[in-house]
mmCIF file of C-alpha atoms in Angstrom:
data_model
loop_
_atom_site.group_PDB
_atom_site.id
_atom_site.type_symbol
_atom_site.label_atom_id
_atom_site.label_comp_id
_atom_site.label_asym_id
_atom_site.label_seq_id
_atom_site.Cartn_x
_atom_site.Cartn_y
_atom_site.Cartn_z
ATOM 1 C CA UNK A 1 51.616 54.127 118.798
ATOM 2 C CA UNK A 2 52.782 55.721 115.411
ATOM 3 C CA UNK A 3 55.275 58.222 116.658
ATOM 4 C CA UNK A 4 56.796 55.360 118.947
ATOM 5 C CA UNK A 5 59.759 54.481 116.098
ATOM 6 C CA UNK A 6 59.974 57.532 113.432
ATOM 7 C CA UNK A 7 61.789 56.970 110.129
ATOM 8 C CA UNK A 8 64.408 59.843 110.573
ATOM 9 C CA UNK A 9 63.413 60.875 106.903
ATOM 10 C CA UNK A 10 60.412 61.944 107.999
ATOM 11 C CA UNK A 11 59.906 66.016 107.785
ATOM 12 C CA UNK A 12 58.594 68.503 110.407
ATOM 13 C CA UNK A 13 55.444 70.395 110.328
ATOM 14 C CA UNK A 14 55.629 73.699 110.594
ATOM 15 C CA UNK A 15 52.574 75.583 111.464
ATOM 16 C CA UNK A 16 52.188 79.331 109.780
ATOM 17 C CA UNK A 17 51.156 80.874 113.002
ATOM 18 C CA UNK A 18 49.655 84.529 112.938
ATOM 19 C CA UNK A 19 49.889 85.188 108.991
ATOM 20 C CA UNK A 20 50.112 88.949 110.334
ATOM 21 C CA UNK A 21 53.253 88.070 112.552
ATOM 22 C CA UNK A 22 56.349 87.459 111.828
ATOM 23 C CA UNK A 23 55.992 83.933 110.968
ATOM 24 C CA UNK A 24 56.481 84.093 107.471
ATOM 25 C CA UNK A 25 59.875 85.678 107.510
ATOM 26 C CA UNK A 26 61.603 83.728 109.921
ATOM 27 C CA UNK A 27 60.113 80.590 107.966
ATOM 28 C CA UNK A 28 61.216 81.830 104.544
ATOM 29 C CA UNK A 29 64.957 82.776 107.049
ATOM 30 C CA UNK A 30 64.788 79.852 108.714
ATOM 31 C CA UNK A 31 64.563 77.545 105.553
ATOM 32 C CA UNK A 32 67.903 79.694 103.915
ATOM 33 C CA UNK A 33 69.599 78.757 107.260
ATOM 34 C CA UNK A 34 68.789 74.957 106.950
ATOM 35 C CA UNK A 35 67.919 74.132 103.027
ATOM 36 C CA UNK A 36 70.842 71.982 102.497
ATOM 37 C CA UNK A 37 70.794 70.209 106.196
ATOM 38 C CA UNK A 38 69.308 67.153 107.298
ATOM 39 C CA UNK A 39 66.111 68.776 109.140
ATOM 40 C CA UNK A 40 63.418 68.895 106.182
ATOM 41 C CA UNK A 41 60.085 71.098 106.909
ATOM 42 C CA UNK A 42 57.193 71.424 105.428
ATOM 43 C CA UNK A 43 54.691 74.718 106.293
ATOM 44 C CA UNK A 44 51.260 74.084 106.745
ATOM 45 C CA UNK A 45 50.173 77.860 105.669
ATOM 46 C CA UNK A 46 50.098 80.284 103.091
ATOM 47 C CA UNK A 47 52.611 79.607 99.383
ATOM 48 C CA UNK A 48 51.720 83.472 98.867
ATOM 49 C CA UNK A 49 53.084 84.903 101.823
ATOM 50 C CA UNK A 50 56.624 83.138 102.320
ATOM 51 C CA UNK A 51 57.377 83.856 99.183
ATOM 52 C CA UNK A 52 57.182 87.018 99.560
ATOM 53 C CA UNK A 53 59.910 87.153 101.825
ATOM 54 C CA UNK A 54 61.770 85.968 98.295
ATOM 55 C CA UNK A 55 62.779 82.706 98.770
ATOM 56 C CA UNK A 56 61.363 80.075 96.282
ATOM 57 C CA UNK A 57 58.208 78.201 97.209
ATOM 58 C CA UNK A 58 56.242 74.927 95.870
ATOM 59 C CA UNK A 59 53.064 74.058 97.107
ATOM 60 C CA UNK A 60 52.923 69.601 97.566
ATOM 61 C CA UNK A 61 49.824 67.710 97.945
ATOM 62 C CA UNK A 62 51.448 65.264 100.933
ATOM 63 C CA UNK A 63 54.094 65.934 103.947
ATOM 64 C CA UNK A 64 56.257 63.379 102.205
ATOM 65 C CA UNK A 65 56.965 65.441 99.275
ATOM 66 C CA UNK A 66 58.795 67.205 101.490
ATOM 67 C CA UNK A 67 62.076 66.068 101.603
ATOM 68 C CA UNK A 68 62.707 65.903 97.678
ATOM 69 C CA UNK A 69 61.709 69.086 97.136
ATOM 70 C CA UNK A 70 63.190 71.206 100.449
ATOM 71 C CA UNK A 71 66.314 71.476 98.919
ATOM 72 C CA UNK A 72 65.134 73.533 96.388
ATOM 73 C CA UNK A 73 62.407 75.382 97.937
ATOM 74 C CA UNK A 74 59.531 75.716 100.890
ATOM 75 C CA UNK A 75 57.310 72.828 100.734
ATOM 76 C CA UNK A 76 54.045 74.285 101.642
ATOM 77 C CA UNK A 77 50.898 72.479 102.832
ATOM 78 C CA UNK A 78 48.309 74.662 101.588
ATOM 79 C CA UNK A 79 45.841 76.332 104.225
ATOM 80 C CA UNK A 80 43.448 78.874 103.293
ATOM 81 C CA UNK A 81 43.403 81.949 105.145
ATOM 82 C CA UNK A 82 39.878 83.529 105.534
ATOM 83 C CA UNK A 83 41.350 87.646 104.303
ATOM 84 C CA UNK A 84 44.164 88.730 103.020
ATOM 85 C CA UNK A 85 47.001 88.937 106.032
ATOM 86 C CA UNK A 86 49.294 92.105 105.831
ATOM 87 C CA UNK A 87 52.379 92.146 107.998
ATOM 88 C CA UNK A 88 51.659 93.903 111.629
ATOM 89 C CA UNK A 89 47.936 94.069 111.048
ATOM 90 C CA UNK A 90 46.088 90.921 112.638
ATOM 91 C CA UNK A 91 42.718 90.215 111.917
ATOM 92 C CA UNK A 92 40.887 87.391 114.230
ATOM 93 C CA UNK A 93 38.843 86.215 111.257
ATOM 94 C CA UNK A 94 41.390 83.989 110.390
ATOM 95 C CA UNK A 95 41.918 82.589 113.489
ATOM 96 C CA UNK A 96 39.885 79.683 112.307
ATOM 97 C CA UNK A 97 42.795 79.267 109.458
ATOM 98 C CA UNK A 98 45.560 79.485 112.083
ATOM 99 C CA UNK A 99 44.066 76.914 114.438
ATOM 100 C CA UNK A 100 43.400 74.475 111.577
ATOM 101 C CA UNK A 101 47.463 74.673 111.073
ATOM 102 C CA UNK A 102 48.061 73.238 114.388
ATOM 103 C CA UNK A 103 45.018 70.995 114.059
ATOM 104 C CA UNK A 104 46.822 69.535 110.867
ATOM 105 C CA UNK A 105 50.575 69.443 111.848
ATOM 106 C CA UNK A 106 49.090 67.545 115.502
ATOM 107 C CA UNK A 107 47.161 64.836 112.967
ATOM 108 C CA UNK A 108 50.352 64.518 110.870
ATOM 109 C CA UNK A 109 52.673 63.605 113.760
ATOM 110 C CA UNK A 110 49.941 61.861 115.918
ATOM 111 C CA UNK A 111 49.681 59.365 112.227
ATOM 112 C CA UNK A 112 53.255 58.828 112.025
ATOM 113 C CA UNK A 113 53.511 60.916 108.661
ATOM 114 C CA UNK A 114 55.340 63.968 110.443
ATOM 115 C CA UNK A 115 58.576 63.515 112.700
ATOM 116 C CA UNK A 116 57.117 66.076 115.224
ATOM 117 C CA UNK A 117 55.376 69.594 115.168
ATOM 118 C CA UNK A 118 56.766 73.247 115.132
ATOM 119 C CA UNK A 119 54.913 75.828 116.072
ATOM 120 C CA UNK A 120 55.006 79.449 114.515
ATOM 121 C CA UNK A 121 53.901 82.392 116.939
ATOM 122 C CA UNK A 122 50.461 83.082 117.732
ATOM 123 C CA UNK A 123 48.661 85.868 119.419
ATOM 124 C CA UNK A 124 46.574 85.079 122.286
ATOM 125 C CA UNK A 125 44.626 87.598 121.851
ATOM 126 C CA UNK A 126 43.734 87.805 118.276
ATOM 127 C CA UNK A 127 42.411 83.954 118.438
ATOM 128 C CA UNK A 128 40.558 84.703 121.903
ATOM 129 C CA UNK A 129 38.805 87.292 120.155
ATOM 130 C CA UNK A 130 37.229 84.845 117.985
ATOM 131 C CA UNK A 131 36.095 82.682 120.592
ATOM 132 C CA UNK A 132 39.561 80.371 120.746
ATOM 133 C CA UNK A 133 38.724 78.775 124.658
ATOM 134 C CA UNK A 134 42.094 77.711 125.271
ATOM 135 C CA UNK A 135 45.214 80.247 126.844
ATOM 136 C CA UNK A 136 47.482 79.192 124.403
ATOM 137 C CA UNK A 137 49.320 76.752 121.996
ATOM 138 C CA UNK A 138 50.633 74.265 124.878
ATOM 139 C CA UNK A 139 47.149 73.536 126.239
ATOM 140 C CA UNK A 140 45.368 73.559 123.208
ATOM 141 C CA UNK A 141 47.922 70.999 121.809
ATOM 142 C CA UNK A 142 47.478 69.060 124.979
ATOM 143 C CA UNK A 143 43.661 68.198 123.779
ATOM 144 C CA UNK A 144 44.090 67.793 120.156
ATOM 145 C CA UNK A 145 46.419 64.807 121.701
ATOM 146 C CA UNK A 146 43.668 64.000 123.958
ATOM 147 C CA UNK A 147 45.942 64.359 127.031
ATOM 148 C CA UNK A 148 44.591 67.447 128.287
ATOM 149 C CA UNK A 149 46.419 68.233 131.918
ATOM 150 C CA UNK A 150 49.358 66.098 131.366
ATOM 151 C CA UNK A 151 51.228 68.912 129.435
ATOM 152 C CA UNK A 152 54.029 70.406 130.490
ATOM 153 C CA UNK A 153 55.805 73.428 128.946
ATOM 154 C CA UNK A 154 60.190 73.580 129.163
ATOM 155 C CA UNK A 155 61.744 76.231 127.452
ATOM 156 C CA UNK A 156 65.188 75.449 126.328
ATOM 157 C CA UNK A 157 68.509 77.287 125.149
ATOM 158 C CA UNK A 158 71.800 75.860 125.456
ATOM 159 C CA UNK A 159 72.963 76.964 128.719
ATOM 160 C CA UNK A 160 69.322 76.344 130.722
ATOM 161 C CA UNK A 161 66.190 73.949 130.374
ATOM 162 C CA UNK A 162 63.622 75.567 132.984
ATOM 163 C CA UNK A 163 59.554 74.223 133.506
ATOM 164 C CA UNK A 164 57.379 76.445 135.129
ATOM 165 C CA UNK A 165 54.944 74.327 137.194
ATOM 166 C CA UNK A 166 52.535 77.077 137.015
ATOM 167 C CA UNK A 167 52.135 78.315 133.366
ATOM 168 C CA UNK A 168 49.663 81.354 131.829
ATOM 169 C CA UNK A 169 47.465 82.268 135.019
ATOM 170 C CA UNK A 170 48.225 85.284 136.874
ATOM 171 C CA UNK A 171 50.565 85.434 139.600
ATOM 172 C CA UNK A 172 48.017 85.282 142.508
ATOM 173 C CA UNK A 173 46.226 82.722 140.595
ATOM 174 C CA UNK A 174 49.540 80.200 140.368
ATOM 175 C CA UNK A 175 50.131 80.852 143.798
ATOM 176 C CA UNK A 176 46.680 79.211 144.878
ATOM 177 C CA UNK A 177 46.871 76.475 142.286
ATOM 178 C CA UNK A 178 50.340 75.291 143.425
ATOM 179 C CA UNK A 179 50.309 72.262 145.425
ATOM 180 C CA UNK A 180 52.362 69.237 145.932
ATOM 181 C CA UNK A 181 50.629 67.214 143.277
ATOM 182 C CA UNK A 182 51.441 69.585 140.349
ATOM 183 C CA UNK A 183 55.249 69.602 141.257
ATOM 184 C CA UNK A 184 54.909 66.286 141.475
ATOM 185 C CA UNK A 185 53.340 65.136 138.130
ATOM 186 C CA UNK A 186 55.358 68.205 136.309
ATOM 187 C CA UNK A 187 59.044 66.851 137.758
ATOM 188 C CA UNK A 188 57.952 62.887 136.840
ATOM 189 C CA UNK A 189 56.438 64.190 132.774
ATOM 190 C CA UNK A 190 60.328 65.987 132.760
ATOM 191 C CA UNK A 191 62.710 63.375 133.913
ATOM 192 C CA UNK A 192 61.264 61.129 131.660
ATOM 193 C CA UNK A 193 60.935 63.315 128.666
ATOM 194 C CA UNK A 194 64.863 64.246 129.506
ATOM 195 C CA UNK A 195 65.607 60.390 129.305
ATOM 196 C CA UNK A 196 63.119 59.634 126.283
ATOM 197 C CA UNK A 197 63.444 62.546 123.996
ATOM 198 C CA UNK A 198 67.301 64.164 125.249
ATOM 199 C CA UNK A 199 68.707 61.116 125.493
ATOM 200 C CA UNK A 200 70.371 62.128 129.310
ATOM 201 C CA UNK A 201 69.848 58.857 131.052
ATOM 202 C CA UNK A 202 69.981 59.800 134.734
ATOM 203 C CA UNK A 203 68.694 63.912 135.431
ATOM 204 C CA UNK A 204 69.543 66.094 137.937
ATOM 205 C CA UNK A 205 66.783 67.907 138.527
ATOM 206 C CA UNK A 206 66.614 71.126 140.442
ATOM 207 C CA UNK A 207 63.164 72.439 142.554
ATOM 208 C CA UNK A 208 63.433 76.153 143.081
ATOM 209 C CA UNK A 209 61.581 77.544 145.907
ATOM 210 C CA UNK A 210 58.867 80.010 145.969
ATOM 211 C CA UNK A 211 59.979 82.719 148.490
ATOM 212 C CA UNK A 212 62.875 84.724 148.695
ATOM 213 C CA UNK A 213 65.541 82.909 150.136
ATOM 214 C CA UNK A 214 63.804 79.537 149.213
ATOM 215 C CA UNK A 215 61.610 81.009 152.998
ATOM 216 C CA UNK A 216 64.545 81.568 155.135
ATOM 217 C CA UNK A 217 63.705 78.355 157.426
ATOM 218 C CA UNK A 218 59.929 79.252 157.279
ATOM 219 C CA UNK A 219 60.629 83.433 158.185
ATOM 220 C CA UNK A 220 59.997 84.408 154.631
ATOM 221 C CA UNK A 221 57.310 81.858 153.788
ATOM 222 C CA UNK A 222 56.170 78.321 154.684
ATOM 223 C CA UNK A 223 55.578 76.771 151.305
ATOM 224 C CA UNK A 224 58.969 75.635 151.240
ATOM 225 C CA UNK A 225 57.919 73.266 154.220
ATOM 226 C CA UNK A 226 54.295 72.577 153.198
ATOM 227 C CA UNK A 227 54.459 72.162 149.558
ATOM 228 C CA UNK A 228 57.717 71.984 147.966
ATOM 229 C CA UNK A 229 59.808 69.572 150.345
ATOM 230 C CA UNK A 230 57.151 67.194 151.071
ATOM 231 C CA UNK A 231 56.967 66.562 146.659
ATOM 232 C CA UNK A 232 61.039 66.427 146.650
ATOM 233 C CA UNK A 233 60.899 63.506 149.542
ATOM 234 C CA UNK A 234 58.231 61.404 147.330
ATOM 235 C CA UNK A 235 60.268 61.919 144.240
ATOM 236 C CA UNK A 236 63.367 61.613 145.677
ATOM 237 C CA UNK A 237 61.894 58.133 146.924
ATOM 238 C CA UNK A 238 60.926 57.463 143.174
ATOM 239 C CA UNK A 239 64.944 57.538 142.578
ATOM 240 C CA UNK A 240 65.545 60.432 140.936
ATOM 241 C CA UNK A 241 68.596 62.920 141.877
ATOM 242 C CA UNK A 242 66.383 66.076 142.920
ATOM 243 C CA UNK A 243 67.865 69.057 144.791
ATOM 244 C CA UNK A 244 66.397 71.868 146.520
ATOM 245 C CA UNK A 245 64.436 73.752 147.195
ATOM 246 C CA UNK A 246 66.669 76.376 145.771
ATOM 247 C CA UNK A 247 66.618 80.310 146.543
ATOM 248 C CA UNK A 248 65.479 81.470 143.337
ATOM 249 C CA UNK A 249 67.952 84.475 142.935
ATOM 250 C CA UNK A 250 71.056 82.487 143.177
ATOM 251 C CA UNK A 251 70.142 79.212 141.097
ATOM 252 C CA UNK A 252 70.516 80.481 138.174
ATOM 253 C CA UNK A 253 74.373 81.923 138.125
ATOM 254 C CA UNK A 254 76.366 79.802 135.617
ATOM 255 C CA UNK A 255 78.224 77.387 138.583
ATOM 256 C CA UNK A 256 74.751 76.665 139.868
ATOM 257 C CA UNK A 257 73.379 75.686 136.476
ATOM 258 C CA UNK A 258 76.725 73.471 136.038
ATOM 259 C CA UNK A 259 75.145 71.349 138.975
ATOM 260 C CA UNK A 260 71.452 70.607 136.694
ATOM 261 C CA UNK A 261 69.863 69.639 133.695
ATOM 262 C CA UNK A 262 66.619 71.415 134.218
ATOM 263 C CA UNK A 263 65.304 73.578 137.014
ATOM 264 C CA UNK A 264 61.769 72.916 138.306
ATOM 265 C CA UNK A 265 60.176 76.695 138.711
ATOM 266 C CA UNK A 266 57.262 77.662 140.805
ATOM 267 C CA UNK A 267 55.586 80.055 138.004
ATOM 268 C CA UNK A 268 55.934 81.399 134.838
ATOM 269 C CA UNK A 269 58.338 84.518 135.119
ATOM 270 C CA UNK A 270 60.657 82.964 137.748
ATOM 271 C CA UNK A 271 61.261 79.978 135.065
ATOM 272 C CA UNK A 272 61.170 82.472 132.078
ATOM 273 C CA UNK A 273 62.750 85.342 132.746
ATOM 274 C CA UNK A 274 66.707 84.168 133.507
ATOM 275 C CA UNK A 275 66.045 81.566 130.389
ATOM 276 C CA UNK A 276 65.152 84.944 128.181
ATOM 277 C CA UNK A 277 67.755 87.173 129.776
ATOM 278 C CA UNK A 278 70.590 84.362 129.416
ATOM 279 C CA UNK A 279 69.876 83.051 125.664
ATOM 280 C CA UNK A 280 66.230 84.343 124.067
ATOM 281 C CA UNK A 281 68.012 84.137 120.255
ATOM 282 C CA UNK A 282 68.171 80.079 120.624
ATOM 283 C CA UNK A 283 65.528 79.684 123.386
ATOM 284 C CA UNK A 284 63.157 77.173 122.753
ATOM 285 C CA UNK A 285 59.706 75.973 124.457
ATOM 286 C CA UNK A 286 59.066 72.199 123.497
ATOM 287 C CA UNK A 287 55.506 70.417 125.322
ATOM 288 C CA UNK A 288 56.493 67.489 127.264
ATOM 289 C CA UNK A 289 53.652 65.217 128.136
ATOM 290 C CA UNK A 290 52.394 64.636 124.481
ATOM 291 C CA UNK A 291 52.137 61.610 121.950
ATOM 292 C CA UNK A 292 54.226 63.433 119.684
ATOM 293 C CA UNK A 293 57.360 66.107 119.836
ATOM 294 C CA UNK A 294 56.433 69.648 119.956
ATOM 295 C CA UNK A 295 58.997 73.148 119.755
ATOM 296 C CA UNK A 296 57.674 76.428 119.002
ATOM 297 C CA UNK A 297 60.371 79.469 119.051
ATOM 298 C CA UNK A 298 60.284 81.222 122.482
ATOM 299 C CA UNK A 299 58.611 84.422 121.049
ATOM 300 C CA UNK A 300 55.818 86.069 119.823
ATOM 301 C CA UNK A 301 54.277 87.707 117.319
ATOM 302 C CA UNK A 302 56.434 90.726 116.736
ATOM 303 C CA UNK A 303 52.991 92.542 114.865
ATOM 304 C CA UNK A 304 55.544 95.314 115.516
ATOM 305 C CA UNK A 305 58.477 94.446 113.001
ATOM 306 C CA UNK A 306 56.669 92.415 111.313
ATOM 307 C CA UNK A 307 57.406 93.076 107.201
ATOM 308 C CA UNK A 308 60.660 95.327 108.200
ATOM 309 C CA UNK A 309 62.588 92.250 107.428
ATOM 310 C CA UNK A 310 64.654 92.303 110.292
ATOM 311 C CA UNK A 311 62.917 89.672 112.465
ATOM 312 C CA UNK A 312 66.112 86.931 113.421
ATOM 313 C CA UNK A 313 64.898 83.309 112.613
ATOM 314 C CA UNK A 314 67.299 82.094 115.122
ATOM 315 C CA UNK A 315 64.885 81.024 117.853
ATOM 316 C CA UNK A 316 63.059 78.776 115.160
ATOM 317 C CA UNK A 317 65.831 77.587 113.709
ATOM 318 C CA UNK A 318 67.247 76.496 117.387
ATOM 319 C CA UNK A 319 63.339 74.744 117.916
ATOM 320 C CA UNK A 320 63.329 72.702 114.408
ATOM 321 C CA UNK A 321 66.894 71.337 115.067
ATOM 322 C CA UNK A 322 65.895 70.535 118.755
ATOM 323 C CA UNK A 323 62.414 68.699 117.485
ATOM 324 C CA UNK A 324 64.673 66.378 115.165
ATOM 325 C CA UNK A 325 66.897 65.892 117.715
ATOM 326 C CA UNK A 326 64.259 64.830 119.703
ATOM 327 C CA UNK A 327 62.986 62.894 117.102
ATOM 328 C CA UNK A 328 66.052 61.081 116.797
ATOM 329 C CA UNK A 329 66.348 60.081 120.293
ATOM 330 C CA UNK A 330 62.984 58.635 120.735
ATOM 331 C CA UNK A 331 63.068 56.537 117.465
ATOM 332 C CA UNK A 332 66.172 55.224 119.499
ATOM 333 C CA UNK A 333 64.484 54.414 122.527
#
């Protein structure tokens, strides 16, 4: 496979995201933060509208321009949006431009030209609008890596990893599609992403549990007994150090998350909501599962501040230096 042993020179691909969103300034923040580092980008996007966030800009025919020239100013992959973009007004016809961005960066890093893909913000709804038939950037990266189903989402900050098993489906929907299989095949994707791509070589791996008080012994819910334990007994007989199930409103207090490296959550707000409340400035999601490395910042949009200049580039700062990081480890293992 291409991505198996990446040359450490290799730059990121950024993706441009919603041209109407914030994307552009946090890129054009992000690359002040990080022009003379070691974590080269290049954005796959629109020259025009980073620079108008003024930072310098040069437009390069291949991804491996990149590193001679990001000292000096945004290497940009040109992609061609459909309309003009202005800043808090999306427009779904150029969805097709912003999908094409991800399409690229995935082909970059799937060829071994790319050391991994970053993903600007994108709005669900603006791309559904013009017939986009996936939920979101994790699954629709799942099949341009032709590994749809095998993705899993972990959103990272410093203090916390946390996977949802459960991802974008409504609440009483992810309570029907749980099951013992999808903890199952979501814990085995993280502990060996953890060892591959963070470099931890034995995880501690935390399964929260679904009712309050993790059910009470069965008087607050049953799933505990039905699902959850029986998928911690098989993958505890797989050999990996799993606790739980957990009650969910204590597992997350900073002497319990001493104890982890990543909590398993049931659905999407019980993993997302302490990760946001403890750290959202250098929260990151990254796609386990995939070929290649993927981080996006964990945020959207903003249409709302969007060309105020105040949007913080933190959160993609946090998610390009965690996708070389990753990088790094996996060309080491």
């Amino acid at each position: 496979m291409p991505d198996a042993s990446l040359p450490l020179a290799l730059a990121l691909a950024l993706t441009m995201g919603d041209p109407a969103g914030i994307g552009p300034e946090i890129t054009a923040g992000a690359w002040r933060a990080m022009r003379q580092g070691a974590t080269p980008f290049a954005v796959l996007g629109d020259a025009g509208l980073i620079g108008q966030h003024d930072v310098p800009v040069r437009e390069i025919a291949t991804i491996a321009q990149a590193a001679e020239v990001f000292a000096h100013a945004v290497p940009v992959l040109p992609v061609d949006l459909l309309v003009a973009a202005h800043a808090g007004q999306p427009d779904s016809r150029n969805a097709p431009a912003i999908t094409a961005s991800i399409a690229r960066a995935v082909e970059l890093a799937r060829n071994g030209q790319a050391a991994g893909v970053v993903t600007n913000p994108i709005s669900k709804i603006v791309l559904k609008k013009a017939g986009f038939p996936y939920p979101g950037h994790t699954e629709y990266l799942a099949a341009l890596c032709d590994v749809p189903g095998r993705e899993v989402m972990m959103l990272a900050c410093p203090e916390l990893r946390v996977v949802p098993i459960t991802i974008h489906v409504s609440l009483r929907r992810a309570l029907d599609e749980l099951d013992t299989s999808a903890i199952i095949a979501a814990t085995r994707t993280t502990h060996a992403a953890l060892q591959r791509d963070f470099g931890i070589a034995a995880p501690r791996i935390a399964i929260a549990g679904l009712n309050p008080h993790a059910g009470e012994d069965g008087s607050m819910g049953t799933e505990e007994q039905t699902i959850i334990a029986p998928a911690i007994a098989i993958l505890r007989a797989d050999g990996m150090d799993i606790s739980g199930p957990w009650p969910p409103d204590t597992m997350f207090t900073p002497p319990a998350r001493a104890r982890y490296d990543v909590a398993m959550c049931m659905y999407h707000d019980q993993a997302l909501i302490p990760l946001k409340t403890i750290d959202m400035t250098q929260g990151v999601n990254t796609t386990l599962g995939l070929p290649i490395i993927r981080t996006s910042p964990d945020h959207g949009t903003a249409f709302d501040i969007a060309g105020r200049g105040v949007a913080d580039p933190s959160s993609l700062v946090a998610a390009l230096r965690m996708a070389m990081q990753m990088a790094e480890h996996r060309n080491r293992s």
